[in-house]
Short mmCIF file of C-alpha atoms and ligand atoms in Angstrom, two decimals:
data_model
loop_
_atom_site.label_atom_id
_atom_site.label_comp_id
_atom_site.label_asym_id
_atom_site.label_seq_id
_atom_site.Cartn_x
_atom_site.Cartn_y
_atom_site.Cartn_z
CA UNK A 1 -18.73 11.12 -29.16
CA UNK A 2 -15.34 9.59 -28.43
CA UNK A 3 -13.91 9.49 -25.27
CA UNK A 4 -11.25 7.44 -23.57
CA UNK A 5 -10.86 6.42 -19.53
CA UNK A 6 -7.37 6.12 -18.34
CA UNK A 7 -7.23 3.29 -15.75
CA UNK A 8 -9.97 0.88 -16.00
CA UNK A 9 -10.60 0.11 -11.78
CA UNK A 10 -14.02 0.35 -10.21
CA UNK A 11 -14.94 3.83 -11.69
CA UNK A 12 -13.14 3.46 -15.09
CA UNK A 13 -15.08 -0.18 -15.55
CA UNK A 14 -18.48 1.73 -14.47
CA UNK A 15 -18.51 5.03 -15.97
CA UNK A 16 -16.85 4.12 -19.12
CA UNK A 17 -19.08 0.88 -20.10
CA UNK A 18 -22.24 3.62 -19.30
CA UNK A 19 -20.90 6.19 -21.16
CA UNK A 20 -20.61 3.36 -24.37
CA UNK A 21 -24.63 2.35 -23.26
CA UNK A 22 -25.87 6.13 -23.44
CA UNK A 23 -24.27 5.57 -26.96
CA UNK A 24 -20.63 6.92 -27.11
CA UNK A 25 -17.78 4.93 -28.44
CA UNK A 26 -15.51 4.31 -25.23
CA UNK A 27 -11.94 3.43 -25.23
CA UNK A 28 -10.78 2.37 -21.53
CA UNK A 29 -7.05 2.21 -21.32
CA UNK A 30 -4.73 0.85 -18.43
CA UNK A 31 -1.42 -0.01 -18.35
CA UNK A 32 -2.09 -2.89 -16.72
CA UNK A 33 -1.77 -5.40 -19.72
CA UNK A 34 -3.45 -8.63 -18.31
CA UNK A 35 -6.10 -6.81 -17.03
CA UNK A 36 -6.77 -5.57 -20.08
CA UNK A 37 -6.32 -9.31 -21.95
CA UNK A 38 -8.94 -10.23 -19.75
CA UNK A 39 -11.43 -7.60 -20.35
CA UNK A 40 -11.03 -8.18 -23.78
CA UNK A 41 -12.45 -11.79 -23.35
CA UNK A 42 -14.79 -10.13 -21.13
CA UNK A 43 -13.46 -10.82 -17.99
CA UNK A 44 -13.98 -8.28 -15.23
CA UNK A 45 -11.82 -7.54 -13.01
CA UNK A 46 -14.39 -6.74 -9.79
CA UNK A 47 -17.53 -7.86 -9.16
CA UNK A 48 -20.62 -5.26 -9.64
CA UNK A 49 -24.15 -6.34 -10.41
CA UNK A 50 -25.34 -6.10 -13.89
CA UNK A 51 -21.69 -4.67 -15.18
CA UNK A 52 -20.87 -7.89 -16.97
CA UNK A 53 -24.14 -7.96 -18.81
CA UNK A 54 -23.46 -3.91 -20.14
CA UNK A 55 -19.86 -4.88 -21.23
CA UNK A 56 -20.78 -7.42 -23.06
CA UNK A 57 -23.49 -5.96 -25.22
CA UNK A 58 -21.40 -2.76 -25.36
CA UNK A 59 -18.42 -4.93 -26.55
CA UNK A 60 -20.97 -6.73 -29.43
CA UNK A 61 -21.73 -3.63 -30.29
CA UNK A 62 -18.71 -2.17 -31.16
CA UNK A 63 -18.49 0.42 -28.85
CA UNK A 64 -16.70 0.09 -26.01
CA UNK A 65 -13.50 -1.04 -26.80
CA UNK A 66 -9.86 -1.95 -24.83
CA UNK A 67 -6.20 -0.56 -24.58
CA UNK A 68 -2.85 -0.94 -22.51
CA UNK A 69 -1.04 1.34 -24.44
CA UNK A 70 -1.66 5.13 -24.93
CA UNK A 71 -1.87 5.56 -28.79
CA UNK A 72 -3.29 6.60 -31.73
CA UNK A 73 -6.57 5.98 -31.25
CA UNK A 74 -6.58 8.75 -28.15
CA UNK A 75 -6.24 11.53 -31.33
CA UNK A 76 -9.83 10.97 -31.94
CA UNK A 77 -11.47 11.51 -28.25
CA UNK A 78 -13.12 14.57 -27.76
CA UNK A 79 -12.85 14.04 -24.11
CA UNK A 80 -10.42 11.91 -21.44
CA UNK A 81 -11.52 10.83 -18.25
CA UNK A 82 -8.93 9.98 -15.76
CA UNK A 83 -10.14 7.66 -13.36
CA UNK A 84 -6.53 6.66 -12.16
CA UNK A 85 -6.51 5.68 -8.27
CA UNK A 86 -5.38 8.04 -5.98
CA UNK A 87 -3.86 6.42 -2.31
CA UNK A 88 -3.10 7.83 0.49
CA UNK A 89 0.15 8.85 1.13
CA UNK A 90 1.61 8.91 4.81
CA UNK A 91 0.86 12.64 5.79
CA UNK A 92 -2.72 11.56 5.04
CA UNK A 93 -3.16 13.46 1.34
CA UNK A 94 -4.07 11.96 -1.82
CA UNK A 95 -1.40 10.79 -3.75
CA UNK A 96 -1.58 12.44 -7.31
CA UNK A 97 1.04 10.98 -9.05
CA UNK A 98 -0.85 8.58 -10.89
CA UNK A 99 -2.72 11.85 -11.89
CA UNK A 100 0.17 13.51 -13.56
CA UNK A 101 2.03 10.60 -14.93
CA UNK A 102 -1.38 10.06 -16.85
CA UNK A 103 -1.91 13.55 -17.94
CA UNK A 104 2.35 12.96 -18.91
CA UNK A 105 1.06 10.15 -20.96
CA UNK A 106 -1.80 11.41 -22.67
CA UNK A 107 -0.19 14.92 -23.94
CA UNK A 108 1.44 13.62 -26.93
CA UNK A 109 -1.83 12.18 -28.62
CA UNK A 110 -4.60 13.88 -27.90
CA UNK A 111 -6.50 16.66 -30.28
CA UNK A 112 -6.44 20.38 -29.57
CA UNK A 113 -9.91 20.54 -28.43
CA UNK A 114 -9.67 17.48 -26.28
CA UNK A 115 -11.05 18.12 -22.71
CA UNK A 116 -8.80 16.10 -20.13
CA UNK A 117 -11.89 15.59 -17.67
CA UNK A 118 -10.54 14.52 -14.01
CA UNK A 119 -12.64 11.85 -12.17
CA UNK A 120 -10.55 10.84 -9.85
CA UNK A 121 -11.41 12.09 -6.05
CA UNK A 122 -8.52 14.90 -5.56
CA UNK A 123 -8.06 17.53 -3.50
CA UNK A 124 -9.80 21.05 -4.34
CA UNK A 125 -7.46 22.73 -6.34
CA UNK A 126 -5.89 19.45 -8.30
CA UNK A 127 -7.53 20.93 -12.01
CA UNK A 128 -5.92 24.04 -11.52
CA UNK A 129 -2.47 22.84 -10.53
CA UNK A 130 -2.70 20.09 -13.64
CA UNK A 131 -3.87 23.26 -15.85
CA UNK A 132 -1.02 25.26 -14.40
CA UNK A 133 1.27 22.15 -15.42
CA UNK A 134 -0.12 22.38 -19.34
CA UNK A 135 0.24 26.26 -19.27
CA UNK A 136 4.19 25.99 -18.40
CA UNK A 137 4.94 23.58 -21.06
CA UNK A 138 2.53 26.42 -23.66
CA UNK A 139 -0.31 23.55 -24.06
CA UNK A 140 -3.76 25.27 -23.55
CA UNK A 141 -6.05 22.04 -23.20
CA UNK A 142 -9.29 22.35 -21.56
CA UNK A 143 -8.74 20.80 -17.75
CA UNK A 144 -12.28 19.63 -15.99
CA UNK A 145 -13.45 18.26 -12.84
CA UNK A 146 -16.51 15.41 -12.76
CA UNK A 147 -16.47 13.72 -9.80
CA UNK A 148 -18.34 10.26 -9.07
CA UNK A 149 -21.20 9.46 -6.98
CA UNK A 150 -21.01 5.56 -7.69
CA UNK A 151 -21.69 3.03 -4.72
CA UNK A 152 -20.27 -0.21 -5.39
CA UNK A 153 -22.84 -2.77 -5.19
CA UNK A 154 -25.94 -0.24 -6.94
CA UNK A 155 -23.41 1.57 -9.38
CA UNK A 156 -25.11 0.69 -12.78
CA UNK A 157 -28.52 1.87 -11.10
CA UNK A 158 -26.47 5.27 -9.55
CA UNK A 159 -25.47 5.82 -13.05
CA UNK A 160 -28.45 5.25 -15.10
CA UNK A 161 -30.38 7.53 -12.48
CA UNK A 162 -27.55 10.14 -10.89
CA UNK A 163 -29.24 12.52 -8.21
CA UNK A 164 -26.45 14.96 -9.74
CA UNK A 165 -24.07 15.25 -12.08
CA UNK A 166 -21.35 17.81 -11.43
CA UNK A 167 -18.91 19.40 -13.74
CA UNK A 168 -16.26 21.56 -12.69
CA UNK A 169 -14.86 24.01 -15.18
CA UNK A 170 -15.07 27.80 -16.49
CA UNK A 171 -13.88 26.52 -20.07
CA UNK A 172 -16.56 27.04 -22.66
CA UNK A 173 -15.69 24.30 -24.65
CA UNK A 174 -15.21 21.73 -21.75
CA UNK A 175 -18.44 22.46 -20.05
CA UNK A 176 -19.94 22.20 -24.02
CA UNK A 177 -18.30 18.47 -24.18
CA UNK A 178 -19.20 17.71 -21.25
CA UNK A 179 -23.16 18.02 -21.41
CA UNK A 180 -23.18 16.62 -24.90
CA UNK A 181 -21.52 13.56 -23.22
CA UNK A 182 -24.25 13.94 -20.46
CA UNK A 183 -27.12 14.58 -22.99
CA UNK A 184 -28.18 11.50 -22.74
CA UNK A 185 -28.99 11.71 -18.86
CA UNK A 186 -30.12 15.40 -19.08
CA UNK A 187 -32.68 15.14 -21.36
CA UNK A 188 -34.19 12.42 -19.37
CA UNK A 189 -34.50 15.56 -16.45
CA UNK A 190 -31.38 14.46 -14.42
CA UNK A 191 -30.04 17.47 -13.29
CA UNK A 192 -26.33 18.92 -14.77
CA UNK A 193 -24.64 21.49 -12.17
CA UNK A 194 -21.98 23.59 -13.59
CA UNK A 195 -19.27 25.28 -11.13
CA UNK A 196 -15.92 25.18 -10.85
CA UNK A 197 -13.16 23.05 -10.82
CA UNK A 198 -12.46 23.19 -7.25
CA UNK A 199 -16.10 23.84 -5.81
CA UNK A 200 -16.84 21.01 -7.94
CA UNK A 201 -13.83 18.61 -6.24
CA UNK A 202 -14.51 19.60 -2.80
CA UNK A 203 -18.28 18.10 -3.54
CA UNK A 204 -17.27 15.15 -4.15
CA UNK A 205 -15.30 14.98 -0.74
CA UNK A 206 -17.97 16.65 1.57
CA UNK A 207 -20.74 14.77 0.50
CA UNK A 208 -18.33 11.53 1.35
CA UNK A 209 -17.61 13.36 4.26
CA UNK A 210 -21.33 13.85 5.44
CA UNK A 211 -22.04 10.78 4.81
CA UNK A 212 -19.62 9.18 6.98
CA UNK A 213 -20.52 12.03 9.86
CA UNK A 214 -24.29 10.53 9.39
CA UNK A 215 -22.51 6.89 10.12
CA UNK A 216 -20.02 7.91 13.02
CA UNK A 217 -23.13 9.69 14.48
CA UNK A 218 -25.64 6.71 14.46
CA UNK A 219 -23.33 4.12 15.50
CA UNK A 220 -22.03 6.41 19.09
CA UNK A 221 -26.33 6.98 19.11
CA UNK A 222 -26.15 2.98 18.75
CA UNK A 223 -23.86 2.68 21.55
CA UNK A 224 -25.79 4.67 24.34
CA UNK A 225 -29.06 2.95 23.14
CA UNK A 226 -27.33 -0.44 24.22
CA UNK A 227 -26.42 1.20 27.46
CA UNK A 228 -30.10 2.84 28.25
CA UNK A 229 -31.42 0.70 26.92
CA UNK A 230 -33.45 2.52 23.99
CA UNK A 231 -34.27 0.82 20.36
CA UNK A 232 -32.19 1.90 17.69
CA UNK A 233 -33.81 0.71 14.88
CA UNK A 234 -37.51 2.24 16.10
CA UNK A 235 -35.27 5.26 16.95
CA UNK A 236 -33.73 5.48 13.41
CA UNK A 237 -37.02 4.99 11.39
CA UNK A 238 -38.54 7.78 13.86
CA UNK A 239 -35.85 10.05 12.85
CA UNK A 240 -35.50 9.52 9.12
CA UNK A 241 -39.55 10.45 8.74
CA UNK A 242 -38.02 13.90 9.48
CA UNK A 243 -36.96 15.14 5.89
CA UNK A 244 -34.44 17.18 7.07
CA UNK A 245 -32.79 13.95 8.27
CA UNK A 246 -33.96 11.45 5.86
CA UNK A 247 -34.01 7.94 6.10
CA UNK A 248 -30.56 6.77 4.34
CA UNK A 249 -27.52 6.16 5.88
CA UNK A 250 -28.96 5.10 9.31
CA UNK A 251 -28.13 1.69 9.59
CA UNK A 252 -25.96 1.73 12.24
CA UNK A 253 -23.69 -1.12 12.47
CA UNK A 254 -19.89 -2.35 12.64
CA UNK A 255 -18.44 0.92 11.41
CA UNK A 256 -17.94 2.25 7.94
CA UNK A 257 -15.64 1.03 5.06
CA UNK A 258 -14.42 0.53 1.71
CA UNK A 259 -12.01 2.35 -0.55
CA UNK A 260 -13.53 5.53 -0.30
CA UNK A 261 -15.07 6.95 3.10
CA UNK A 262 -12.02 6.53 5.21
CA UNK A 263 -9.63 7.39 2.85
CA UNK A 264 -11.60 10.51 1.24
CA UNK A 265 -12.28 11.80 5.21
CA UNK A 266 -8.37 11.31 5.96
CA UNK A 267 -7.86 13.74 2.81
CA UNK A 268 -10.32 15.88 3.55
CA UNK A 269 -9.20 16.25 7.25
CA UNK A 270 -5.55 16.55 5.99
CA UNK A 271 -6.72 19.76 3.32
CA UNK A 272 -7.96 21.26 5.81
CA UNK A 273 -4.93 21.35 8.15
CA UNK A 274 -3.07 22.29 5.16
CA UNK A 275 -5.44 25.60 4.69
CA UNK A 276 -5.44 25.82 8.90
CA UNK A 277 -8.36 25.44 9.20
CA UNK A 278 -9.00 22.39 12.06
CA UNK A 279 -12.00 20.72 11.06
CA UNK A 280 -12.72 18.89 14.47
CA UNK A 281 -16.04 17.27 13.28
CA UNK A 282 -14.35 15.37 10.98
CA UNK A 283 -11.43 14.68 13.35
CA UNK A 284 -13.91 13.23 15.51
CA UNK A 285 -15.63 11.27 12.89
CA UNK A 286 -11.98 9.54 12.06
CA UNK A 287 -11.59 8.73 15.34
CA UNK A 288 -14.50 6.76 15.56
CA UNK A 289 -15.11 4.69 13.40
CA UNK A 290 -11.28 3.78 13.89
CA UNK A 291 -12.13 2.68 17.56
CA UNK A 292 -15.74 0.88 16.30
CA UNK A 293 -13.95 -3.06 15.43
CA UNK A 294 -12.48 -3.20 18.85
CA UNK A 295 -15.67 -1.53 20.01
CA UNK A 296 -17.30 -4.23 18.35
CA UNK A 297 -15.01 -7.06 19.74
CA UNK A 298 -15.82 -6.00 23.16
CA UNK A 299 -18.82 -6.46 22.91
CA UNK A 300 -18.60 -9.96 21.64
CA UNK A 301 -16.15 -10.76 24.10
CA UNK A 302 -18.99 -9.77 26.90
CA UNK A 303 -21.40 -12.14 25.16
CA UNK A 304 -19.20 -14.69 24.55
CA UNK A 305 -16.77 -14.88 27.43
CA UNK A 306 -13.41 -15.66 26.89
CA UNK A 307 -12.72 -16.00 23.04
CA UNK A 308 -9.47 -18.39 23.29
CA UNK A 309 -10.08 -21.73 21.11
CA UNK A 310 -13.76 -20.63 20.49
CA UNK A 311 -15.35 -21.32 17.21
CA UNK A 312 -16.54 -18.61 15.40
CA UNK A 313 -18.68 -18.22 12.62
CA UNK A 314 -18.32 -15.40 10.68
CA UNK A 315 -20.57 -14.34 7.54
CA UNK A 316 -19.22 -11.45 5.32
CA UNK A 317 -16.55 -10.11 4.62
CA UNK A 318 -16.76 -7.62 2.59
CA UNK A 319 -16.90 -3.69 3.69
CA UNK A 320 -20.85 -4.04 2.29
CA UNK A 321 -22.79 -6.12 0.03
CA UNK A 322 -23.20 -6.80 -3.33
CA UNK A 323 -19.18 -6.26 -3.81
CA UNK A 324 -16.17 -8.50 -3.75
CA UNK A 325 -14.50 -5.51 -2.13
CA UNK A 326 -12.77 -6.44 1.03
CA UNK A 327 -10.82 -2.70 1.47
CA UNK A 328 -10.79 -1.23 4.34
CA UNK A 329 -13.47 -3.44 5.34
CA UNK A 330 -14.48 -3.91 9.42
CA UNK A 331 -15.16 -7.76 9.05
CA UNK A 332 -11.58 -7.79 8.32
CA UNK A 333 -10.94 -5.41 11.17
CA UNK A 334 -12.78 -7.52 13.58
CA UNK A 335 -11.57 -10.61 12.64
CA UNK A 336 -7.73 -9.91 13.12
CA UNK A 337 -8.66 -8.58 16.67
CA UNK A 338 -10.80 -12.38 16.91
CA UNK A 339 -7.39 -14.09 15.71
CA UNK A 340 -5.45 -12.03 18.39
CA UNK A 341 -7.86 -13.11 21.16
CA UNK A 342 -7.34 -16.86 19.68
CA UNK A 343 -10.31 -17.38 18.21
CA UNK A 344 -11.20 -20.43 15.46
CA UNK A 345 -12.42 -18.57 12.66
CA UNK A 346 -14.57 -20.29 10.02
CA UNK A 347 -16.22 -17.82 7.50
CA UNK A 348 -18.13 -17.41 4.99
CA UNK A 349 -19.03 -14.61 2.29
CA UNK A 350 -20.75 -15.01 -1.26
CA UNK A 351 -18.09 -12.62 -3.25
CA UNK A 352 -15.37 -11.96 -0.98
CA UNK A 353 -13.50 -14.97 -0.12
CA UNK A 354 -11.20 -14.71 -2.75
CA UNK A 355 -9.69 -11.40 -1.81
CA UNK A 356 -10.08 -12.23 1.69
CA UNK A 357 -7.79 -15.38 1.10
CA UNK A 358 -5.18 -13.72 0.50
CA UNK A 359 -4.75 -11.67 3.78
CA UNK A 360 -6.16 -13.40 6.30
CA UNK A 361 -4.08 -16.28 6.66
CA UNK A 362 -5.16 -18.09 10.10
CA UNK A 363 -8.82 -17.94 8.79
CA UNK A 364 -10.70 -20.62 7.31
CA UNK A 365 -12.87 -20.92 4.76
CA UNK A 366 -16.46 -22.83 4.49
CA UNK A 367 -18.12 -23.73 1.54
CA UNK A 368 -21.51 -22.01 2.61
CA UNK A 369 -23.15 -19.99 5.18
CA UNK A 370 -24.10 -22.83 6.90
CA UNK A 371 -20.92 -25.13 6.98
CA UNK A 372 -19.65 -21.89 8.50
CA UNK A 373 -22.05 -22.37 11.52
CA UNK A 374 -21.04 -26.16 11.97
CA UNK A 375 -20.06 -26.66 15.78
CA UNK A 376 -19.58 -22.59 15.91
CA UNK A 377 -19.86 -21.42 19.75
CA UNK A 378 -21.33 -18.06 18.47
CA UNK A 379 -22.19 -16.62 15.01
CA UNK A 380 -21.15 -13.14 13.82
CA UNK A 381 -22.56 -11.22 11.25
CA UNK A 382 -20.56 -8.75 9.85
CA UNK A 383 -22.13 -7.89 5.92
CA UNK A 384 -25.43 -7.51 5.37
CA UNK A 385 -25.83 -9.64 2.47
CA UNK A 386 -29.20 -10.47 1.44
CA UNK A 387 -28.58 -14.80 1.54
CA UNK A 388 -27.94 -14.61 5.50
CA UNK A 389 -31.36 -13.20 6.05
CA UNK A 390 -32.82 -16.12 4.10
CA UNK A 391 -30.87 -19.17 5.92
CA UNK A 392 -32.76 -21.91 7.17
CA UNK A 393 -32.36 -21.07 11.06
CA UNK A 394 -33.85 -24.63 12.35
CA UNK A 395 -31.27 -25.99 10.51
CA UNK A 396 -28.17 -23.74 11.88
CA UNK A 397 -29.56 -23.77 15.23
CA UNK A 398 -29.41 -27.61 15.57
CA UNK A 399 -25.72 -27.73 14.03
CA UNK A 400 -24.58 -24.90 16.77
CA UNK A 401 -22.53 -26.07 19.68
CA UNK A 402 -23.19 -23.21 21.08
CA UNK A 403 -26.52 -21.15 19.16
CA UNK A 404 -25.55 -17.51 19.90
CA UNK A 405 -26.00 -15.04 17.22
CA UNK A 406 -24.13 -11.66 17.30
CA UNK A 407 -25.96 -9.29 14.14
CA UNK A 408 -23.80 -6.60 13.82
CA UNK A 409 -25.29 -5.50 10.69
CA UNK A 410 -29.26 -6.07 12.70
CA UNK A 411 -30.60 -7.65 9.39
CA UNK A 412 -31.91 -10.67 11.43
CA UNK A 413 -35.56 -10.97 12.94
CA UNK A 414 -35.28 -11.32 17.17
CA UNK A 415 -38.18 -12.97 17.29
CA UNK A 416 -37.92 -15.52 14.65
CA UNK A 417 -34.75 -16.86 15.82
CA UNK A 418 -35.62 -16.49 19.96
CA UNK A 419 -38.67 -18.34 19.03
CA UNK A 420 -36.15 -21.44 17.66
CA UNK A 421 -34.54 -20.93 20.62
CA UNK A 422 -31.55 -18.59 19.73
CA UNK A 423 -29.54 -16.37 22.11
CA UNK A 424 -29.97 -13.01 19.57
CA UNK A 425 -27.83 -9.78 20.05
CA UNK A 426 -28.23 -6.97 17.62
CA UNK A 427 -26.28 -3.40 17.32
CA UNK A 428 -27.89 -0.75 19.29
C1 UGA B 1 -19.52 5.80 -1.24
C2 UGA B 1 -20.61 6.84 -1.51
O1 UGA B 1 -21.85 6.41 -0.98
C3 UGA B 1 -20.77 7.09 -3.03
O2 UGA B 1 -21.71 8.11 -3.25
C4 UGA B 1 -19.39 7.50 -3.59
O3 UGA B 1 -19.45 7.67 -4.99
C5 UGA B 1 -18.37 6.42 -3.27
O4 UGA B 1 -18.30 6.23 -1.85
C6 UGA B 1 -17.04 6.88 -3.81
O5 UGA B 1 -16.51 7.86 -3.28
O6 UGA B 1 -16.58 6.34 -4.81
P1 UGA B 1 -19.37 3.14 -1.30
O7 UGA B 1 -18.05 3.31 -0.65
O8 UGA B 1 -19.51 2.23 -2.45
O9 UGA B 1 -19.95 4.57 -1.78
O10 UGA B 1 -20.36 2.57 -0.19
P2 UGA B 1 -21.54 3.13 0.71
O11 UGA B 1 -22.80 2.53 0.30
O12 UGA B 1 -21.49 4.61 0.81
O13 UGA B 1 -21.13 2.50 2.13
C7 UGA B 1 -19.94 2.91 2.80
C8 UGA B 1 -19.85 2.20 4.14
O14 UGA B 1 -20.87 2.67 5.03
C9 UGA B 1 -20.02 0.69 4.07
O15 UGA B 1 -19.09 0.08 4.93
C10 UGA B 1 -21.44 0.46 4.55
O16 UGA B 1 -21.67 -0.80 5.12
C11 UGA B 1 -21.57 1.56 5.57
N1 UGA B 1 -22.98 1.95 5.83
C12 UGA B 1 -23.71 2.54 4.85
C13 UGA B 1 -23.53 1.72 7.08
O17 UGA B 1 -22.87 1.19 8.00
N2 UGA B 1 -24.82 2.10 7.31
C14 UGA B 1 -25.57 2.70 6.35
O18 UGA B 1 -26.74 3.06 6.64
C15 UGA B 1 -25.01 2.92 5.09
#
């Protein structure tokens, strides 16, 4: 089948170099012109293990192909995903522009039967107002929801084995596209739910939105351990053997990121004000994990003393591992509210120094985990990447002026590193 992505970010890149591995021929289209130069030499534009690897073979192969212009070739697609961003705007709503200016663009070459297929999060209701759009100009195209379920960092596994795939629409043909596109996946036994467009939208924000609720709720749990004191780590596994918990999305830690949870809960707090309806939960939720990186500073600053013209050493940056993504991230958080108690900064992460360059200007920069520890009068771990369990500890210890270690992520063994003498403070 053909099908074309308009806007090649994160879940573009993802979902249309999958689609061209299950076997379809995928254009992705943005109208970002270097970025699509560069993925034409096969140069990505994020970092997401195993991606590169399915471009390129899907690139050999002939059939996943690039575009910055909307064209001919978009005549031939049976179906178009949009997977353009949507920001926040200031009254806390998605902003759909980018929705409808691609829908604007599209119109003039696709097929009759083409399904416009929206992947972008949007507010409940966002298929029907861009059907509503087609029906006043007398254009009767097929208009379907399909949200995403993608984490960064395990997307290429989360698509090869979704726990659902969702499909929004009450058009024959549409939902008839759409599971011959998902075939593939369904055949295997992964499980295709039908509904409609806006049942189908609102998924995709209240399972974003439970999630985060799971988050907010471990990390206040987190806090009142530390004041007990109770264990929150024997606490959480305890809990999670209950099913009707389960074990993911537990870790508590130095509040939740990234360019979806805090944007998607700000939307969905904001649709529900719009339809009255006060959803305090989620209010509360917002609230928290807002007031977590000072939270978090606090608690340094009682370990630590004083933070003016301290060294710190600070590993990760990024909003969670295996990503270069630095959005919305609480390393960044906490270490603008380090710089404004005058800390020294010297960090460190494995794929998100580059993006991190380029905000945080009064930060330096080491060439490894361990440079980063060099004379540091207290190390800070803020992403749980899988090399700063690994480091050799004798090693860091010894180059410490000062060996304090502050795990906000609680990756880190106590009794390894109290045994080589560390002073070892953990979340919770
Ligand atoms: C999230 C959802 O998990 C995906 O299902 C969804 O498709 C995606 O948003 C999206 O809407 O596009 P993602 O933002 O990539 O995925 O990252 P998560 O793995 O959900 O982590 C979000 C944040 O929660 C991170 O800051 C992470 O460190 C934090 N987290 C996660 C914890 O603090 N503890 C945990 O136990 C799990």
């Amino acid at each position: 089948m053909n099908i074309t992505f308009i806007g090649s970010g994160y879940v573009g890149l993802v979902s249309g170099t999958m689609l061209a591995e299950l076997g379809h021929n995928v254009t992705c289209l943005d109208t970002n012109a270097a970025k699509i130069a560069d993925l034409k030499k096969g140069i990505l534009p994020i970092y997401e293990p195993g991606l590169d690897q399915y471009l390129a073979s899907n690139m050999a192969n002939g059939r996943l192909t690039f575009s910055s212009t909307y064209d001919a070739q978009l005549k031939e697609s049976s179906a178009v995903f949009i997977t353009v961003w949507t920001p926040t705007l200031e009254s806390g709503e998605a902003d759909l522009s980018f929705i409808f200016d691609a829908v604007d663009n599209l119109i003039p070459f696709i097929n009759d039967d083409c399904v416009i297929v929206i992947k972008s999060t949007v507010p409940p209701g966002t298929c029907g107002k861009v059907s509503d759009m087609l029906k006043a100009r007398n254009l009767n195209y097929a208009v379907a929801s399909n949200p995403e379920f993608l984490r960064e960092g395990s997307a290429i596994a989360d698509f090869i084995s979704p726990l659902r795939i969702v499909v929004g629409s009450s058009n024959p043909n549409a939902k008839k596209v759409l599971e011959e596109i998902y075939a593939p996946q369904t055949s295997k036994g992964f499980l295709l739910i039908n509904t409609d467009p806006a049942t189908s939208e609102l998924i995709k924000y209240a399972s974003n939105a439970f999630l985060a609720t799971k988050l907010a709720f471990i990390n206040e749990i987190a806090n009142l351990c530390e004041k007990i004191p109770a264990n929150i780590e024997e606490l959480t596994h305890a809990m999670g053997l209950d099913p009707r918990i389960g074990k993911e999305f537990l870790k508590a830690g130095p509040g939740f990121g990234g360019s979806c949870f805090p944007k998607d809960i700000l939307a969905l707090s904001t649709i529900a004000k719009n339809y009255k309806t006060d959803f305090q939960v989620l209010d509360a939720v917002i609230n928290s994990n807002k007031q977590r990186p000072s939270f978090m500073v606090e608690k340094i600053k009682n370990i630590l003393g004083t933070l003016q013209d301290k060294n710190i050493a600070v590993l990760g940056l990024t909003f969670k591992a295996n990503t270069d993504d630095i959005r919305s991230s609480p390393a960044i958080d906490i270490i603008n509210l380090l710089i404004q108690e005058k800390a020294n900064i010297l960090s460190f992460d494995p794929e998100g120094m580059d993006n991190a360059r380029a905000i945080l200007k009064s930060v330096s920069f080491a060439n490894s985990s361990a440079e980063a520890c060099v004379n540091a009068d207290g190390l800070i771990i803020l992403t749980e990447w899988e090399e700063f369990k690994n480091m050799n500890f004798k090693e860091i210890y010894n180059s410490m002026k000062n060996p304090v270690i502050i795990d906000l992520r609680n990756i880190l063994k106590r009794d390894v590193l109290t045994n080589i003498g560390f002073e070892y403070h953990s979340v919770g």
